[in-house]
Amino acid sequence: MTEQSRSTLIDKIAWIHLTGGRVLSTRSAGKQVYYLPGGKREAGESDLDTLVREIREELTVRIDAASATHLGTFEAQADGHAAGITVRMTCYTADYAGELAASSEIAELVWLTLRDRDRVSPVDKIIFAHLHHAGLLRD
């Protein structure tokens, strides 16, 4: 990866947790837009290291890394950033242990459907469409 591409690409990992045709989403304090739970990779972390750490920090649960399955990788304009800044969201499903609760910068947990796509970030809109097309996310 070149220095130029590093400066215009935000590398994020997300957890896709679906129940009854709805997907778990989060809203950070001070934000209006909902995002799939997860976050940015720290230096030297693998996808699964990032997934486990971010979900523990944001939602207080322990991801079972052995159960993680890659769902897809999606790219779009990064929400709240200058034009040309792209977010690459690598998404995983995984089992977890514990009780979901908002923590750290997370102000709210919600369960969303395709109907809520106007409330999410640009990359999440693409992911919602993918989940709906696969029959995993209801209208």
JSON list of C-alpha atoms in Angstrom, two decimals:
[
{"chain": "A", "resi": 1, "resn": "MET", "atom": "CA", "xyz": [0.00, 0.00, 0.00]},
{"chain": "A", "resi": 2, "resn": "THR", "atom": "CA", "xyz": [1.40, 3.40, -0.93]},
{"chain": "A", "resi": 3, "resn": "GLU", "atom": "CA", "xyz": [1.59, 6.38, 1.43]},
{"chain": "A", "resi": 4, "resn": "GLN", "atom": "CA", "xyz": [-1.07, 8.13, -0.70]},
{"chain": "A", "resi": 5, "resn": "SER", "atom": "CA", "xyz": [-3.51, 5.21, -0.44]},
{"chain": "A", "resi": 6, "resn": "ARG", "atom": "CA", "xyz": [-2.90, 4.92, 3.32]},
{"chain": "A", "resi": 7, "resn": "SER", "atom": "CA", "xyz": [-3.85, 8.56, 3.78]},
{"chain": "A", "resi": 8, "resn": "THR", "atom": "CA", "xyz": [-7.11, 8.20, 1.84]},
{"chain": "A", "resi": 9, "resn": "LEU", "atom": "CA", "xyz": [-8.25, 4.81, 3.20]},
{"chain": "A", "resi": 10, "resn": "ILE", "atom": "CA", "xyz": [-9.68, 4.12, 6.64]},
{"chain": "A", "resi": 11, "resn": "ASP", "atom": "CA", "xyz": [-9.35, 0.42, 7.53]},
{"chain": "A", "resi": 12, "resn": "LYS", "atom": "CA", "xyz": [-12.17, -0.78, 9.80]},
{"chain": "A", "resi": 13, "resn": "ILE", "atom": "CA", "xyz": [-13.47, -4.09, 11.07]},
{"chain": "A", "resi": 14, "resn": "ALA", "atom": "CA", "xyz": [-17.18, -4.60, 11.86]},
{"chain": "A", "resi": 15, "resn": "TRP", "atom": "CA", "xyz": [-19.29, -7.18, 13.63]},
{"chain": "A", "resi": 16, "resn": "ILE", "atom": "CA", "xyz": [-22.50, -8.22, 11.90]},
{"chain": "A", "resi": 17, "resn": "HIS", "atom": "CA", "xyz": [-24.92, -9.48, 14.53]},
{"chain": "A", "resi": 18, "resn": "LEU", "atom": "CA", "xyz": [-28.35, -10.37, 13.16]},
{"chain": "A", "resi": 19, "resn": "THR", "atom": "CA", "xyz": [-31.46, -11.41, 15.08]},
{"chain": "A", "resi": 20, "resn": "GLY", "atom": "CA", "xyz": [-34.92, -11.83, 13.59]},
{"chain": "A", "resi": 21, "resn": "GLY", "atom": "CA", "xyz": [-33.98, -10.05, 10.38]},
{"chain": "A", "resi": 22, "resn": "ARG", "atom": "CA", "xyz": [-32.57, -7.04, 12.22]},
{"chain": "A", "resi": 23, "resn": "VAL", "atom": "CA", "xyz": [-28.92, -6.00, 12.55]},
{"chain": "A", "resi": 24, "resn": "LEU", "atom": "CA", "xyz": [-27.29, -4.56, 15.66]},
{"chain": "A", "resi": 25, "resn": "SER", "atom": "CA", "xyz": [-26.08, -0.99, 15.15]},
{"chain": "A", "resi": 26, "resn": "THR", "atom": "CA", "xyz": [-24.58, 1.63, 17.42]},
{"chain": "A", "resi": 27, "resn": "ARG", "atom": "CA", "xyz": [-24.56, 5.40, 17.77]},
{"chain": "A", "resi": 28, "resn": "SER", "atom": "CA", "xyz": [-21.57, 7.15, 19.27]},
{"chain": "A", "resi": 29, "resn": "ALA", "atom": "CA", "xyz": [-22.04, 10.01, 21.70]},
{"chain": "A", "resi": 30, "resn": "GLY", "atom": "CA", "xyz": [-22.53, 13.29, 19.83]},
{"chain": "A", "resi": 31, "resn": "LYS", "atom": "CA", "xyz": [-23.34, 11.59, 16.50]},
{"chain": "A", "resi": 32, "resn": "GLN", "atom": "CA", "xyz": [-26.64, 11.31, 14.66]},
{"chain": "A", "resi": 33, "resn": "VAL", "atom": "CA", "xyz": [-25.69, 8.47, 12.29]},
{"chain": "A", "resi": 34, "resn": "TYR", "atom": "CA", "xyz": [-25.70, 4.78, 13.26]},
{"chain": "A", "resi": 35, "resn": "TYR", "atom": "CA", "xyz": [-22.72, 2.53, 12.55]},
{"chain": "A", "resi": 36, "resn": "LEU", "atom": "CA", "xyz": [-22.19, -1.21, 12.67]},
{"chain": "A", "resi": 37, "resn": "PRO", "atom": "CA", "xyz": [-20.17, -2.02, 15.81]},
{"chain": "A", "resi": 38, "resn": "GLY", "atom": "CA", "xyz": [-16.41, -2.29, 15.38]},
{"chain": "A", "resi": 39, "resn": "GLY", "atom": "CA", "xyz": [-13.58, 0.07, 14.67]},
{"chain": "A", "resi": 40, "resn": "LYS", "atom": "CA", "xyz": [-10.13, 0.82, 13.38]},
{"chain": "A", "resi": 41, "resn": "ARG", "atom": "CA", "xyz": [-7.28, -1.63, 13.43]},
{"chain": "A", "resi": 42, "resn": "GLU", "atom": "CA", "xyz": [-4.35, -0.81, 15.73]},
{"chain": "A", "resi": 43, "resn": "ALA", "atom": "CA", "xyz": [-0.77, -1.39, 14.60]},
{"chain": "A", "resi": 44, "resn": "GLY", "atom": "CA", "xyz": [0.04, -5.09, 14.35]},
{"chain": "A", "resi": 45, "resn": "GLU", "atom": "CA", "xyz": [-3.52, -6.31, 14.91]},
{"chain": "A", "resi": 46, "resn": "SER", "atom": "CA", "xyz": [-5.17, -8.96, 12.77]},
{"chain": "A", "resi": 47, "resn": "ASP", "atom": "CA", "xyz": [-8.80, -8.62, 11.70]},
{"chain": "A", "resi": 48, "resn": "LEU", "atom": "CA", "xyz": [-9.89, -10.91, 14.53]},
{"chain": "A", "resi": 49, "resn": "ASP", "atom": "CA", "xyz": [-7.73, -9.13, 17.14]},
{"chain": "A", "resi": 50, "resn": "THR", "atom": "CA", "xyz": [-9.41, -5.87, 16.13]},
{"chain": "A", "resi": 51, "resn": "LEU", "atom": "CA", "xyz": [-12.88, -7.41, 16.16]},
{"chain": "A", "resi": 52, "resn": "VAL", "atom": "CA", "xyz": [-12.45, -8.92, 19.63]},
{"chain": "A", "resi": 53, "resn": "ARG", "atom": "CA", "xyz": [-10.95, -5.74, 21.13]},
{"chain": "A", "resi": 54, "resn": "GLU", "atom": "CA", "xyz": [-13.40, -3.28, 19.57]},
{"chain": "A", "resi": 55, "resn": "ILE", "atom": "CA", "xyz": [-16.51, -5.26, 20.47]},
{"chain": "A", "resi": 56, "resn": "ARG", "atom": "CA", "xyz": [-15.31, -5.77, 24.04]},
{"chain": "A", "resi": 57, "resn": "GLU", "atom": "CA", "xyz": [-14.66, -2.01, 24.34]},
{"chain": "A", "resi": 58, "resn": "GLU", "atom": "CA", "xyz": [-17.93, -0.89, 22.71]},
{"chain": "A", "resi": 59, "resn": "LEU", "atom": "CA", "xyz": [-20.44, -3.55, 23.75]},
{"chain": "A", "resi": 60, "resn": "THR", "atom": "CA", "xyz": [-18.88, -5.30, 26.82]},
{"chain": "A", "resi": 61, "resn": "VAL", "atom": "CA", "xyz": [-19.18, -8.80, 25.29]},
{"chain": "A", "resi": 62, "resn": "ARG", "atom": "CA", "xyz": [-16.51, -11.35, 24.39]},
{"chain": "A", "resi": 63, "resn": "ILE", "atom": "CA", "xyz": [-16.39, -12.38, 20.74]},
{"chain": "A", "resi": 64, "resn": "ASP", "atom": "CA", "xyz": [-15.59, -16.05, 20.13]},
{"chain": "A", "resi": 65, "resn": "ALA", "atom": "CA", "xyz": [-12.83, -15.58, 17.55]},
{"chain": "A", "resi": 66, "resn": "ALA", "atom": "CA", "xyz": [-12.95, -19.28, 16.62]},
{"chain": "A", "resi": 67, "resn": "SER", "atom": "CA", "xyz": [-16.55, -18.82, 15.41]},
{"chain": "A", "resi": 68, "resn": "ALA", "atom": "CA", "xyz": [-15.83, -15.71, 13.29]},
{"chain": "A", "resi": 69, "resn": "THR", "atom": "CA", "xyz": [-16.81, -15.93, 9.63]},
{"chain": "A", "resi": 70, "resn": "HIS", "atom": "CA", "xyz": [-15.90, -13.32, 7.02]},
{"chain": "A", "resi": 71, "resn": "LEU", "atom": "CA", "xyz": [-19.14, -11.90, 5.59]},
{"chain": "A", "resi": 72, "resn": "GLY", "atom": "CA", "xyz": [-17.63, -9.48, 3.10]},
{"chain": "A", "resi": 73, "resn": "THR", "atom": "CA", "xyz": [-15.52, -6.37, 2.59]},
{"chain": "A", "resi": 74, "resn": "PHE", "atom": "CA", "xyz": [-17.17, -3.14, 1.47]},
{"chain": "A", "resi": 75, "resn": "GLU", "atom": "CA", "xyz": [-15.92, 0.34, 0.53]},
{"chain": "A", "resi": 76, "resn": "ALA", "atom": "CA", "xyz": [-17.57, 3.76, 0.37]},
{"chain": "A", "resi": 77, "resn": "GLN", "atom": "CA", "xyz": [-16.97, 7.44, 1.02]},
{"chain": "A", "resi": 78, "resn": "ALA", "atom": "CA", "xyz": [-16.09, 7.81, 4.72]},
{"chain": "A", "resi": 79, "resn": "ASP", "atom": "CA", "xyz": [-18.87, 9.48, 6.70]},
{"chain": "A", "resi": 80, "resn": "GLY", "atom": "CA", "xyz": [-17.88, 12.91, 8.00]},
{"chain": "A", "resi": 81, "resn": "HIS", "atom": "CA", "xyz": [-14.61, 13.02, 6.03]},
{"chain": "A", "resi": 82, "resn": "ALA", "atom": "CA", "xyz": [-13.48, 15.05, 3.02]},
{"chain": "A", "resi": 83, "resn": "ALA", "atom": "CA", "xyz": [-14.38, 13.79, -0.45]},
{"chain": "A", "resi": 84, "resn": "GLY", "atom": "CA", "xyz": [-12.01, 11.04, -1.57]},
{"chain": "A", "resi": 85, "resn": "ILE", "atom": "CA", "xyz": [-11.49, 9.56, 1.89]},
{"chain": "A", "resi": 86, "resn": "THR", "atom": "CA", "xyz": [-12.70, 5.97, 1.69]},
{"chain": "A", "resi": 87, "resn": "VAL", "atom": "CA", "xyz": [-13.59, 3.55, 4.45]},
{"chain": "A", "resi": 88, "resn": "ARG", "atom": "CA", "xyz": [-12.97, -0.15, 3.87]},
{"chain": "A", "resi": 89, "resn": "MET", "atom": "CA", "xyz": [-15.20, -2.19, 6.20]},
{"chain": "A", "resi": 90, "resn": "THR", "atom": "CA", "xyz": [-14.26, -5.84, 6.63]},
{"chain": "A", "resi": 91, "resn": "CYS", "atom": "CA", "xyz": [-17.26, -7.57, 8.20]},
{"chain": "A", "resi": 92, "resn": "TYR", "atom": "CA", "xyz": [-17.50, -10.71, 10.31]},
{"chain": "A", "resi": 93, "resn": "THR", "atom": "CA", "xyz": [-20.24, -12.65, 12.01]},
{"chain": "A", "resi": 94, "resn": "ALA", "atom": "CA", "xyz": [-19.28, -14.35, 15.28]},
{"chain": "A", "resi": 95, "resn": "ASP", "atom": "CA", "xyz": [-20.75, -15.86, 18.42]},
{"chain": "A", "resi": 96, "resn": "TYR", "atom": "CA", "xyz": [-20.33, -13.98, 21.68]},
{"chain": "A", "resi": 97, "resn": "ALA", "atom": "CA", "xyz": [-20.62, -14.36, 25.43]},
{"chain": "A", "resi": 98, "resn": "GLY", "atom": "CA", "xyz": [-21.97, -11.79, 27.84]},
{"chain": "A", "resi": 99, "resn": "GLU", "atom": "CA", "xyz": [-24.73, -9.21, 27.84]},
{"chain": "A", "resi": 100, "resn": "LEU", "atom": "CA", "xyz": [-24.75, -6.49, 25.19]},
{"chain": "A", "resi": 101, "resn": "ALA", "atom": "CA", "xyz": [-24.41, -3.03, 26.72]},
{"chain": "A", "resi": 102, "resn": "ALA", "atom": "CA", "xyz": [-23.26, 0.34, 25.39]},
{"chain": "A", "resi": 103, "resn": "SER", "atom": "CA", "xyz": [-19.77, 1.20, 26.64]},
{"chain": "A", "resi": 104, "resn": "SER", "atom": "CA", "xyz": [-16.89, 3.56, 25.87]},
{"chain": "A", "resi": 105, "resn": "GLU", "atom": "CA", "xyz": [-18.01, 6.11, 23.24]},
{"chain": "A", "resi": 106, "resn": "ILE", "atom": "CA", "xyz": [-21.22, 4.22, 22.42]},
{"chain": "A", "resi": 107, "resn": "ALA", "atom": "CA", "xyz": [-24.35, 6.09, 23.51]},
{"chain": "A", "resi": 108, "resn": "GLU", "atom": "CA", "xyz": [-27.00, 3.77, 22.07]},
{"chain": "A", "resi": 109, "resn": "LEU", "atom": "CA", "xyz": [-27.58, 0.24, 20.74]},
{"chain": "A", "resi": 110, "resn": "VAL", "atom": "CA", "xyz": [-30.39, -0.28, 18.22]},
{"chain": "A", "resi": 111, "resn": "TRP", "atom": "CA", "xyz": [-31.73, -3.05, 16.00]},
{"chain": "A", "resi": 112, "resn": "LEU", "atom": "CA", "xyz": [-32.21, -1.82, 12.43]},
{"chain": "A", "resi": 113, "resn": "THR", "atom": "CA", "xyz": [-33.78, -3.16, 9.24]},
{"chain": "A", "resi": 114, "resn": "LEU", "atom": "CA", "xyz": [-33.40, -2.13, 5.59]},
{"chain": "A", "resi": 115, "resn": "ARG", "atom": "CA", "xyz": [-36.06, 0.50, 6.22]},
{"chain": "A", "resi": 116, "resn": "ASP", "atom": "CA", "xyz": [-33.56, 2.32, 8.49]},
{"chain": "A", "resi": 117, "resn": "ARG", "atom": "CA", "xyz": [-30.84, 2.67, 5.85]},
{"chain": "A", "resi": 118, "resn": "ASP", "atom": "CA", "xyz": [-31.25, 6.47, 5.73]},
{"chain": "A", "resi": 119, "resn": "ARG", "atom": "CA", "xyz": [-30.01, 6.55, 9.35]},
{"chain": "A", "resi": 120, "resn": "VAL", "atom": "CA", "xyz": [-26.66, 4.81, 8.71]},
{"chain": "A", "resi": 121, "resn": "SER", "atom": "CA", "xyz": [-23.27, 5.67, 7.19]},
{"chain": "A", "resi": 122, "resn": "PRO", "atom": "CA", "xyz": [-22.62, 5.31, 3.43]},
{"chain": "A", "resi": 123, "resn": "VAL", "atom": "CA", "xyz": [-20.67, 2.04, 3.80]},
{"chain": "A", "resi": 124, "resn": "ASP", "atom": "CA", "xyz": [-23.35, 0.64, 6.10]},
{"chain": "A", "resi": 125, "resn": "LYS", "atom": "CA", "xyz": [-25.97, 1.40, 3.41]},
{"chain": "A", "resi": 126, "resn": "ILE", "atom": "CA", "xyz": [-24.03, -0.91, 1.06]},
{"chain": "A", "resi": 127, "resn": "ILE", "atom": "CA", "xyz": [-23.77, -3.58, 3.75]},
{"chain": "A", "resi": 128, "resn": "PHE", "atom": "CA", "xyz": [-27.50, -3.31, 4.53]},
{"chain": "A", "resi": 129, "resn": "ALA", "atom": "CA", "xyz": [-28.29, -3.84, 0.81]},
{"chain": "A", "resi": 130, "resn": "HIS", "atom": "CA", "xyz": [-25.97, -6.87, 0.74]},
{"chain": "A", "resi": 131, "resn": "LEU", "atom": "CA", "xyz": [-27.61, -8.36, 3.86]},
{"chain": "A", "resi": 132, "resn": "HIS", "atom": "CA", "xyz": [-31.09, -7.74, 2.45]},
{"chain": "A", "resi": 133, "resn": "HIS", "atom": "CA", "xyz": [-30.20, -9.30, -0.92]},
{"chain": "A", "resi": 134, "resn": "ALA", "atom": "CA", "xyz": [-28.88, -12.37, 0.96]},
{"chain": "A", "resi": 135, "resn": "GLY", "atom": "CA", "xyz": [-32.20, -12.65, 2.80]},
{"chain": "A", "resi": 136, "resn": "LEU", "atom": "CA", "xyz": [-30.64, -11.81, 6.18]},
{"chain": "A", "resi": 137, "resn": "LEU", "atom": "CA", "xyz": [-32.06, -8.32, 6.73]},
{"chain": "A", "resi": 138, "resn": "ARG", "atom": "CA", "xyz": [-35.79, -7.67, 6.55]},
{"chain": "A", "resi": 139, "resn": "ASP", "atom": "CA", "xyz": [-37.45, -4.67, 4.90]}
]
